[in-house]
Tab-separated table of C-alpha atoms and ligand atoms in Angstrom:
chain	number	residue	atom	x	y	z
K	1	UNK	CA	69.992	-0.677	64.873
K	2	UNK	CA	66.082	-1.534	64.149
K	3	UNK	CA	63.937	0.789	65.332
K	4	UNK	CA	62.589	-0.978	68.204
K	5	UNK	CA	66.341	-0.912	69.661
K	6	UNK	CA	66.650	2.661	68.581
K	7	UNK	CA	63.872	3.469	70.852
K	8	UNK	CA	64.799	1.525	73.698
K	9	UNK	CA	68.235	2.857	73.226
K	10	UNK	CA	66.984	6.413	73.588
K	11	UNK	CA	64.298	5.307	76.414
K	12	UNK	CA	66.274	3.108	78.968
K	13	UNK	CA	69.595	4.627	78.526
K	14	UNK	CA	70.724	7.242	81.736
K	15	UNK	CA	73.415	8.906	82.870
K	16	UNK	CA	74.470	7.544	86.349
K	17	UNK	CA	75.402	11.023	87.291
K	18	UNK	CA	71.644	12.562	87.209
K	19	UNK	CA	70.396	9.952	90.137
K	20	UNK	CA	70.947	11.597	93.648
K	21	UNK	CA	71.510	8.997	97.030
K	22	UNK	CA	69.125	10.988	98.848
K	23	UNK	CA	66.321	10.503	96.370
K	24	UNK	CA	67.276	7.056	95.481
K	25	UNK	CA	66.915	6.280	99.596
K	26	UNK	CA	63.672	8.122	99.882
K	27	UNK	CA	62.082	5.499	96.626
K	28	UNK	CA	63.659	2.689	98.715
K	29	UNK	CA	59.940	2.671	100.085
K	30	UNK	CA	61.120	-0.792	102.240
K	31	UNK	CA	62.308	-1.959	99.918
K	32	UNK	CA	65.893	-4.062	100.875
K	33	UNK	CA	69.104	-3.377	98.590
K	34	UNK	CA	72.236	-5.490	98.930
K	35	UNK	CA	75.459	-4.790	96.997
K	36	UNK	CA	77.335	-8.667	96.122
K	37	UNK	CA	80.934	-8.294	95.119
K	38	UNK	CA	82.238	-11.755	93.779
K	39	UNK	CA	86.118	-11.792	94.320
K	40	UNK	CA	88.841	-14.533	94.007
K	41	UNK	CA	92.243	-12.993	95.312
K	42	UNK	CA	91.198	-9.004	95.356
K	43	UNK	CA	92.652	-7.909	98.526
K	44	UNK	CA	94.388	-5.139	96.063
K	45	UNK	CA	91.001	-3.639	95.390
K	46	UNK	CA	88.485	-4.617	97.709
K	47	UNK	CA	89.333	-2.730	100.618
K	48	UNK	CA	88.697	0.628	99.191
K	49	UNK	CA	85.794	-0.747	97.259
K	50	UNK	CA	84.062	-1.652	100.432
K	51	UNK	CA	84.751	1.332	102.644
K	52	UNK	CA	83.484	3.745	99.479
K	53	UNK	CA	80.154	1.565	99.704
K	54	UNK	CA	79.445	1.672	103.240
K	55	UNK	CA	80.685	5.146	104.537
K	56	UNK	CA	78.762	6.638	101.429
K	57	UNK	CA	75.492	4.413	101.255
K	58	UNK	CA	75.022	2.931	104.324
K	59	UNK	CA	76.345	5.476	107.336
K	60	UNK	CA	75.921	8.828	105.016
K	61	UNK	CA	72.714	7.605	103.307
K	62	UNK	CA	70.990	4.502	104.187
K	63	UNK	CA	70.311	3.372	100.465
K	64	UNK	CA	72.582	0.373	101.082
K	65	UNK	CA	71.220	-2.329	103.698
K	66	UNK	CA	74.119	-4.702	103.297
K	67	UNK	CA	77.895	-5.037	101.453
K	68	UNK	CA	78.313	-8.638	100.610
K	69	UNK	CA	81.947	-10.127	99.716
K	70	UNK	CA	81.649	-14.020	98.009
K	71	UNK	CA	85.209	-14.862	98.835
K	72	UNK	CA	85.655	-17.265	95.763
K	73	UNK	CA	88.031	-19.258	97.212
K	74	UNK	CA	90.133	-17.102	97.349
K	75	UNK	CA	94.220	-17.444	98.503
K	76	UNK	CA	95.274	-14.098	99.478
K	77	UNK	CA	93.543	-11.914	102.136
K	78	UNK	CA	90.669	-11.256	100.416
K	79	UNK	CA	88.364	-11.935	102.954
K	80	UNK	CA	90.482	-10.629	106.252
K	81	UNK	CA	90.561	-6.933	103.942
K	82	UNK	CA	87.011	-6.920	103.127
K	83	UNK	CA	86.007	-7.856	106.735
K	84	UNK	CA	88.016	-5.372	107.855
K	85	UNK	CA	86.546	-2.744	105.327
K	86	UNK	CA	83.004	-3.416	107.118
K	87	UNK	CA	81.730	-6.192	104.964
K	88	UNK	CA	79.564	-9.136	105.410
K	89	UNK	CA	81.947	-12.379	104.176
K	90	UNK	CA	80.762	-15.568	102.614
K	91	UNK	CA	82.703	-18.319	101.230
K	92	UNK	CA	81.483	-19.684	98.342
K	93	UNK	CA	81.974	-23.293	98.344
K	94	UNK	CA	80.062	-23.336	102.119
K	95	UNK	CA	76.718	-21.591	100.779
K	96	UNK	CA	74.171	-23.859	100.118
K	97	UNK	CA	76.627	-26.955	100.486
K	98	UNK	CA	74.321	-29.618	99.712
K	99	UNK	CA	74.196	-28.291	95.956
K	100	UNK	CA	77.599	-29.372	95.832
K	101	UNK	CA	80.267	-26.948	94.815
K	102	UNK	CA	81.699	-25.341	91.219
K	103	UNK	CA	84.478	-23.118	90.517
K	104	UNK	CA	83.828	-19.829	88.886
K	105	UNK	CA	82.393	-16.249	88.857
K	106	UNK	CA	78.928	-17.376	88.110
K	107	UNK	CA	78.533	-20.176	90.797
K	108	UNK	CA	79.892	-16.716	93.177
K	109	UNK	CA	76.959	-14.936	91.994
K	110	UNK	CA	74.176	-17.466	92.201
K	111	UNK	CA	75.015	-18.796	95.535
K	112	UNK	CA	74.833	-14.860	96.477
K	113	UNK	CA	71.220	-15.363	96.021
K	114	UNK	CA	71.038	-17.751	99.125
K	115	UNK	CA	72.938	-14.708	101.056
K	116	UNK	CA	71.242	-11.864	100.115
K	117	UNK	CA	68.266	-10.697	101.594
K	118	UNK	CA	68.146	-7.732	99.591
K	119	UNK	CA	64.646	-7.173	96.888
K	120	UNK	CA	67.255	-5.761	95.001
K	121	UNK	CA	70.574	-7.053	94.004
K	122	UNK	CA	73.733	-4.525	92.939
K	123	UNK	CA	76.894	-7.024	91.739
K	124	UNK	CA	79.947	-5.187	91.440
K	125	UNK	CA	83.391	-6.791	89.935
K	126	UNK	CA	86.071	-6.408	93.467
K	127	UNK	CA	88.929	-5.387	90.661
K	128	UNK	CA	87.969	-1.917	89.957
K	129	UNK	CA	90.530	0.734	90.575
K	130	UNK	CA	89.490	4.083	91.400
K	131	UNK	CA	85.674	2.896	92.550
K	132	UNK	CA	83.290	5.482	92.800
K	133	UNK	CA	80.126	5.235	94.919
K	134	UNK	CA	78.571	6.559	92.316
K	135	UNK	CA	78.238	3.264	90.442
K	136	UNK	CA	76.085	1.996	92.636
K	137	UNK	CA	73.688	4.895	93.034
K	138	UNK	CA	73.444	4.838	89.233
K	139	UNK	CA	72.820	0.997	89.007
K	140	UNK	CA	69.748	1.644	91.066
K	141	UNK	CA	68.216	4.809	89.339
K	142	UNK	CA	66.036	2.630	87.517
K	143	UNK	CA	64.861	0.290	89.275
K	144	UNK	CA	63.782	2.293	92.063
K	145	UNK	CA	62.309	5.149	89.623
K	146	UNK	CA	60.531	3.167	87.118
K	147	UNK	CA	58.922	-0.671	88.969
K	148	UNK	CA	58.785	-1.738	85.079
K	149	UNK	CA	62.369	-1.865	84.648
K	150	UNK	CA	63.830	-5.108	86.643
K	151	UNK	CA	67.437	-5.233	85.381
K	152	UNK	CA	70.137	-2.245	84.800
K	153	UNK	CA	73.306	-3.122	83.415
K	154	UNK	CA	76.295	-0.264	83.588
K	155	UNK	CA	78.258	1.226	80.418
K	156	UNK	CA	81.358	2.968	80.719
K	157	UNK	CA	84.688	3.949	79.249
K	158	UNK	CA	86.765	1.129	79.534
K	159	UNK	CA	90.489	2.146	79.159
K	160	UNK	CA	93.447	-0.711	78.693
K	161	UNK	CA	96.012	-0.993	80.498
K	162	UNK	CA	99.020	-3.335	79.020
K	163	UNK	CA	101.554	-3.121	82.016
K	164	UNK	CA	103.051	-0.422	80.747
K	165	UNK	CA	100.999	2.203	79.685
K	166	UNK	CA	97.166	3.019	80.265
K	167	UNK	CA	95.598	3.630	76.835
K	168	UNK	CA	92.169	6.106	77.112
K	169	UNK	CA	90.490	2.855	75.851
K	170	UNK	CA	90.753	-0.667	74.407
K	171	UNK	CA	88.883	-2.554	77.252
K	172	UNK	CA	86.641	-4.880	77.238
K	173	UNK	CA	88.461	-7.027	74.423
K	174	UNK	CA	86.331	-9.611	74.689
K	175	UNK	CA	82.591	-7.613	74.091
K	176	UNK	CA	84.165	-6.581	71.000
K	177	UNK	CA	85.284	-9.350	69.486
K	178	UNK	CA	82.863	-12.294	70.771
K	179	UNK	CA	79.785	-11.220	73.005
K	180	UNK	CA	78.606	-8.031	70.486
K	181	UNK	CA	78.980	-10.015	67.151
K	182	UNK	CA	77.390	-12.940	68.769
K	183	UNK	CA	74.992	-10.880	69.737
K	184	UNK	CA	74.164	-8.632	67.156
K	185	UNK	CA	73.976	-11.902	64.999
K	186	UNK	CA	71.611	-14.171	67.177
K	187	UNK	CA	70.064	-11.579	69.681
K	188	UNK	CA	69.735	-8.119	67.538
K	189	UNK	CA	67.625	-6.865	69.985
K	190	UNK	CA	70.176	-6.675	72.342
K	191	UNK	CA	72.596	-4.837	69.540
K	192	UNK	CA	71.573	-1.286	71.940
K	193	UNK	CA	73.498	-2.935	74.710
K	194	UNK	CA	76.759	-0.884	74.979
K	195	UNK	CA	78.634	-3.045	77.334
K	196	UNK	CA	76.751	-6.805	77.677
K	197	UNK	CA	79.665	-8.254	79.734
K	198	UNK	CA	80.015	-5.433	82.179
K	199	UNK	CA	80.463	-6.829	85.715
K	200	UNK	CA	78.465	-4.522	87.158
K	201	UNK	CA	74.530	-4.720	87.264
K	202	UNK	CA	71.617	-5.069	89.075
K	203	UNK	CA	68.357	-6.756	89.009
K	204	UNK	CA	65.207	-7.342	91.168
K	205	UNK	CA	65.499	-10.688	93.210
K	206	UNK	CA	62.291	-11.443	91.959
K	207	UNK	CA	63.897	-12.140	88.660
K	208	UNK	CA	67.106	-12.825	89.688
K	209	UNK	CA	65.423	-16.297	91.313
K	210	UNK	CA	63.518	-17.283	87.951
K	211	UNK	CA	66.463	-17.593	85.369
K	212	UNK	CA	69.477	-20.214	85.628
K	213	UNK	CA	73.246	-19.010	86.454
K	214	UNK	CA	76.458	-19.808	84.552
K	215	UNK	CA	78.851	-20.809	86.418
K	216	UNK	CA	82.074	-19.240	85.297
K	217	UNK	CA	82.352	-16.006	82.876
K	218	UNK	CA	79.579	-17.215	80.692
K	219	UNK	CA	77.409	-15.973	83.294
K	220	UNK	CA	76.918	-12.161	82.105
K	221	UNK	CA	76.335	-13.030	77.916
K	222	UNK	CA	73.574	-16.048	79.164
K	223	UNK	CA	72.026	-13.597	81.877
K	224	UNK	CA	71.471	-10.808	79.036
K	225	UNK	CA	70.029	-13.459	77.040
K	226	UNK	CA	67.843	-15.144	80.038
K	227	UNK	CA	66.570	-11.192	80.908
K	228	UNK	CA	65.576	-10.633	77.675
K	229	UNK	CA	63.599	-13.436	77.133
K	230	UNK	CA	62.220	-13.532	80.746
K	231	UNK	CA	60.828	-9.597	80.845
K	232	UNK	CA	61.634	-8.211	77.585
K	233	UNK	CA	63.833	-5.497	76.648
K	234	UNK	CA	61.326	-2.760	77.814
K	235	UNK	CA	62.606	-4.570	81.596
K	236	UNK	CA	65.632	-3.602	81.034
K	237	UNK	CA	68.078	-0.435	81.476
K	238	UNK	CA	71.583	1.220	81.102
K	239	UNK	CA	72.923	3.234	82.967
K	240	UNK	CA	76.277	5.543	81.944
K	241	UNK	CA	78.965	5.228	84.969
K	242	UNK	CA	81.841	7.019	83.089
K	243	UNK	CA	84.818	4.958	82.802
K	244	UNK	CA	85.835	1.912	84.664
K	245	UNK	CA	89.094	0.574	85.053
K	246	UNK	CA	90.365	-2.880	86.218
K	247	UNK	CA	92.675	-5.457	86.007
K	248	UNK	CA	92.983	-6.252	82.692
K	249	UNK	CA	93.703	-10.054	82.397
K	250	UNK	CA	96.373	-11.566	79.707
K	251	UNK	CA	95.234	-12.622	75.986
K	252	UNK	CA	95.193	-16.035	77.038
K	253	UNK	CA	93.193	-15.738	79.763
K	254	UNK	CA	90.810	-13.992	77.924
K	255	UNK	CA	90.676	-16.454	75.118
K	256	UNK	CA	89.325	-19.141	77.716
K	257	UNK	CA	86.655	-16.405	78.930
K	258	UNK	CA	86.041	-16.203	75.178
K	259	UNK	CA	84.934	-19.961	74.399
K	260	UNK	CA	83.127	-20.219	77.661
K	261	UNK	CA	80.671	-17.332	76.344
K	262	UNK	CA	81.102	-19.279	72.779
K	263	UNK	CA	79.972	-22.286	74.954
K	264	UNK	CA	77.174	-20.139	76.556
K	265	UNK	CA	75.763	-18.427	73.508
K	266	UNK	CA	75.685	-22.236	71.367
K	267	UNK	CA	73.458	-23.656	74.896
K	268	UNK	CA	71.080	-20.795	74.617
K	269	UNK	CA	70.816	-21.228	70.456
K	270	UNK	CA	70.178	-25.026	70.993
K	271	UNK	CA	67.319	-24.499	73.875
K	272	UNK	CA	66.153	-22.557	70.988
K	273	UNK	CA	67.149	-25.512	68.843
K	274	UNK	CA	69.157	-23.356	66.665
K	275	UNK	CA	72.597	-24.993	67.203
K	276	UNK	CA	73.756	-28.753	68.595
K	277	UNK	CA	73.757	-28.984	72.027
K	278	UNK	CA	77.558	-27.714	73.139
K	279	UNK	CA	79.968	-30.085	74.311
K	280	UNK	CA	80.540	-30.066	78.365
K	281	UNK	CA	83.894	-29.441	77.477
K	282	UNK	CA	86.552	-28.243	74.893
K	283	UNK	CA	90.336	-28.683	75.064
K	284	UNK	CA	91.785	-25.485	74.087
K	285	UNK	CA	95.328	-25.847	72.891
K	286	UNK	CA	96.948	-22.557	73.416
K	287	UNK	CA	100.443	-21.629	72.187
K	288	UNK	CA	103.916	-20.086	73.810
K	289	UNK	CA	107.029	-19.139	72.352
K	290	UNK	CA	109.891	-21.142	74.411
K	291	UNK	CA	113.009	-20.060	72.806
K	292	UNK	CA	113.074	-21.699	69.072
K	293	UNK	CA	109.796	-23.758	69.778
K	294	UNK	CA	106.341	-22.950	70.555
K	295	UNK	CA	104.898	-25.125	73.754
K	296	UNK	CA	101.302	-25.884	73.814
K	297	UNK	CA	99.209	-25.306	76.721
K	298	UNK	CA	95.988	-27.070	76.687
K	299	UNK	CA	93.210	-26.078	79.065
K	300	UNK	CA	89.771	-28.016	79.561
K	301	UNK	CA	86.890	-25.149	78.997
K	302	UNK	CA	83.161	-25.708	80.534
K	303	UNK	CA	80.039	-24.200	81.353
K	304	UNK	CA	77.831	-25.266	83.857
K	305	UNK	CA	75.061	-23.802	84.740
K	306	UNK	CA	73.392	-23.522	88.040
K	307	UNK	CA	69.067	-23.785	87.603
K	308	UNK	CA	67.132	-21.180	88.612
K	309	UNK	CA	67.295	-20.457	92.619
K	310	UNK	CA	63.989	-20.775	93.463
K	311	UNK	CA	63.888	-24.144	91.748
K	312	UNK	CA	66.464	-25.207	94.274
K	313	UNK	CA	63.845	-24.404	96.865
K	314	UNK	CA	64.930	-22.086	98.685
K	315	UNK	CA	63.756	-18.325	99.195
K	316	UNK	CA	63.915	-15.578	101.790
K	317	UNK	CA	60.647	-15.595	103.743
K	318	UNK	CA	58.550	-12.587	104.377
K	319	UNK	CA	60.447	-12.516	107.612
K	320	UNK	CA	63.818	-12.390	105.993
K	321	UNK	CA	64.667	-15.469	106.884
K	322	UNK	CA	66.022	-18.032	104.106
K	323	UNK	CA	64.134	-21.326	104.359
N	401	UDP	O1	86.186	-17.785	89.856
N	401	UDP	C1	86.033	-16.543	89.916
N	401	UDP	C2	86.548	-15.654	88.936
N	401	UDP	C3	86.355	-14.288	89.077
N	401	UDP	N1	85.689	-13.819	90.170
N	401	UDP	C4	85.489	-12.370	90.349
N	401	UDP	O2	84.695	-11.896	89.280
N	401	UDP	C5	85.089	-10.551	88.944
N	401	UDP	C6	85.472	-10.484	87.472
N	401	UDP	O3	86.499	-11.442	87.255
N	401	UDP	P1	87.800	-11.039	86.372
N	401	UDP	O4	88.362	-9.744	86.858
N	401	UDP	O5	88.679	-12.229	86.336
N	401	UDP	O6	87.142	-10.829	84.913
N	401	UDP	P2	87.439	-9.612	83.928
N	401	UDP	O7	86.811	-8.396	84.582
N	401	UDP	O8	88.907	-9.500	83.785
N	401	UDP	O9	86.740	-10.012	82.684
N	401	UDP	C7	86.235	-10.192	89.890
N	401	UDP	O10	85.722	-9.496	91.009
N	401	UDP	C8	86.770	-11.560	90.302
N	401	UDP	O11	87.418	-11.546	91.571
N	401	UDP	C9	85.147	-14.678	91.122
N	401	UDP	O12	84.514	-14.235	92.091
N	401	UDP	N2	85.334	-16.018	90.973
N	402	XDX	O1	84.316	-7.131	78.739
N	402	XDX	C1	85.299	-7.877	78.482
N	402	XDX	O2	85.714	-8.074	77.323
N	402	XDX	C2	86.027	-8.627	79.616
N	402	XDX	C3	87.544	-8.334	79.531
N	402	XDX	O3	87.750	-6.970	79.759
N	402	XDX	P1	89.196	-6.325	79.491
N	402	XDX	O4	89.513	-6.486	78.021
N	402	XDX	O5	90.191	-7.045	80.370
N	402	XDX	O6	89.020	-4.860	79.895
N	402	XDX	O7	85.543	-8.231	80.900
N	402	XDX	C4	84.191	-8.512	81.203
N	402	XDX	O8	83.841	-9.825	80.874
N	402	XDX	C5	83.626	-10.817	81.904
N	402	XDX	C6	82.848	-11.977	81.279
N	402	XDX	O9	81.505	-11.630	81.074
N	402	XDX	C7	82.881	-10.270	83.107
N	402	XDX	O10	82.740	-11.268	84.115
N	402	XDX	C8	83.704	-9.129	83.645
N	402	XDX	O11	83.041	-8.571	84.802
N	402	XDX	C9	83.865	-8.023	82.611
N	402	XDX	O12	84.895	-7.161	83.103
């Protein structure tokens, strides 16, 4: 790593662990927190997810303010289970409806924005298994301890599991093979990140408004990037949060994560007129084995990208209303 990452490495990097609720809600100084958990069909996980959120940070220790679910239209009982669980529940595709609607983890987390009151902003994946509380107390160490840092993203032992075994580790298939090369090739100062897909992070709504949002999994690789370049690495923080485990999704499915962040990463080199502008959309042709033949699959892969929120005009007033 250069030096200047070295540093930052040994600077902004914290264990989760050594930042206690009580403190954390005593910093809070008025300051609004809201936790945003994007989910399409958790009702597995979001339940318990939910419940270890509010009976821990917002009826132990008032450090939360609010636990919002962005049902991503979702088909189970998502929604119903999360209610249920004590959390505030909005729809995705009927937030902000005049900016039209787009499918994908992203457009969850930028129509948040319009939800939200919160100064500060916790998102939280709704597929972790054995949630601790914990995450989000270490997610907002930083920011409430140090007002220079605006944007903590969480690192973590990320074991595998295949469907039938759990292996110790193996996770996160697609940081290792796409998001750190990319990155350590185009944006070495970012080569200190230890996990720069993790789903959980948070950031200060005042900078969460000024960058764009992409709309489906490209949205974590082009918000790193967007950070960086908006408040500078010595704005952002890591925080240790142990190990995480979720639902590990299929090769294939990760493969069409992979070329959206491919898509994302060649949009942010060409803004920086590095790379051609990159295509709207790819077919990618994937293959199964169907007895003595191999079928192909072919899937249509995009990025959009939602424009910074307070470009859309809207923002929460000083009397926490959203106008
Ligand atoms: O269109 C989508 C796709 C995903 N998600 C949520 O985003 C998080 C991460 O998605 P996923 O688990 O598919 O990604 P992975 O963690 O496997 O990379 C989960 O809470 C999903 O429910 C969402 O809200 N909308
Ligand atoms: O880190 C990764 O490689 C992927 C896939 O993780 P696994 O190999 O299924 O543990 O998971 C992350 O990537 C997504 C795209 O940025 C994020 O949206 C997810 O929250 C994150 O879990």
């Amino acid at each position: 790593m250069r030096a200047e990452v070295q540093d930052w490495y040994s600077s902004r990097s914290f264990q989760g662990s050594v930042f206690d609720r009580q403190d954390l809600t005593a910093r809070k100084q008025g300051q609004r927190v809201s936790v945003v958990l994007p989910a399409k069909n958790e009702a597995a996980t979001i339940g318990a997810i939910v419940t270890a959120l509010r009976t821990e940070l917002m009826e132990e220790v008032p450090l939360l303010d609010e636990i919002i679910v962005i049902d991503s239209n979702s088909t189970d009982d998502t929604s119903t289970v999360a209610a249920a669980a004590g959390a505030t529940i909005a729809h995705q595709d009927q937030i902000l409806p005049d900016t039209g609607c787009i499918p994908g983890k992203g457009e969850a987390l930028w129509k948040s924005l319009a939800v939200a009151s919160g100064d500060i902003i916790v998102f939280i994946d709704a597929d972790l298994q054995g949630f601790n509380a914990q995450f989000a107390v270490g997610l907002l160490g930083p920011l409430l301890t140090d007002p220079q840092v605006h944007f903590v993203k969480s690192y973590y032992d990320r074991p595998l599991d295949d469907g039938v075994k759990v292996m110790p580790a193996g996770g996160g298939r697609v940081t290792e093979l796409v998001a750190r090369p990319l990155l350590n090739l185009f944006w070495p100062e970012l080569a200190g990140v230890v996990q720069p897909l993790a789903g959980e992070y948070a950031g200060r709504r005042s900078l969460l408004e000024c960058i764009p949002f992409v709309s489906g999994y490209g949205v974590e690789i082009g918000m790193l990037i967007d950070v960086l370049e908006t408040v500078g690495l010595d704005g952002m923080a890591q925080v240790d949060l142990g190990e995480r485990r979720h639902r590990n999704s299929t090769d294939g499915e990760l493969a069409r994560m992979a070329l959206q962040i491919q898509l994302t990463v060649q949009a942010r080199l060409h803004r920086r007129g590095l790379a051609p502008a990159a295509p709207h959309t790819v077919e990618l042709t994937q293959f199964l084995r169907d007895g003595e033949n191999y079928i192909g699959d072919t899937t249509a892969i995009g990025v959009s990208e939602r424009p910074p929120m307070l470009e859309v005009g809207h923002h929460w007033s000083t009397t926490g209303e959203w106008v």
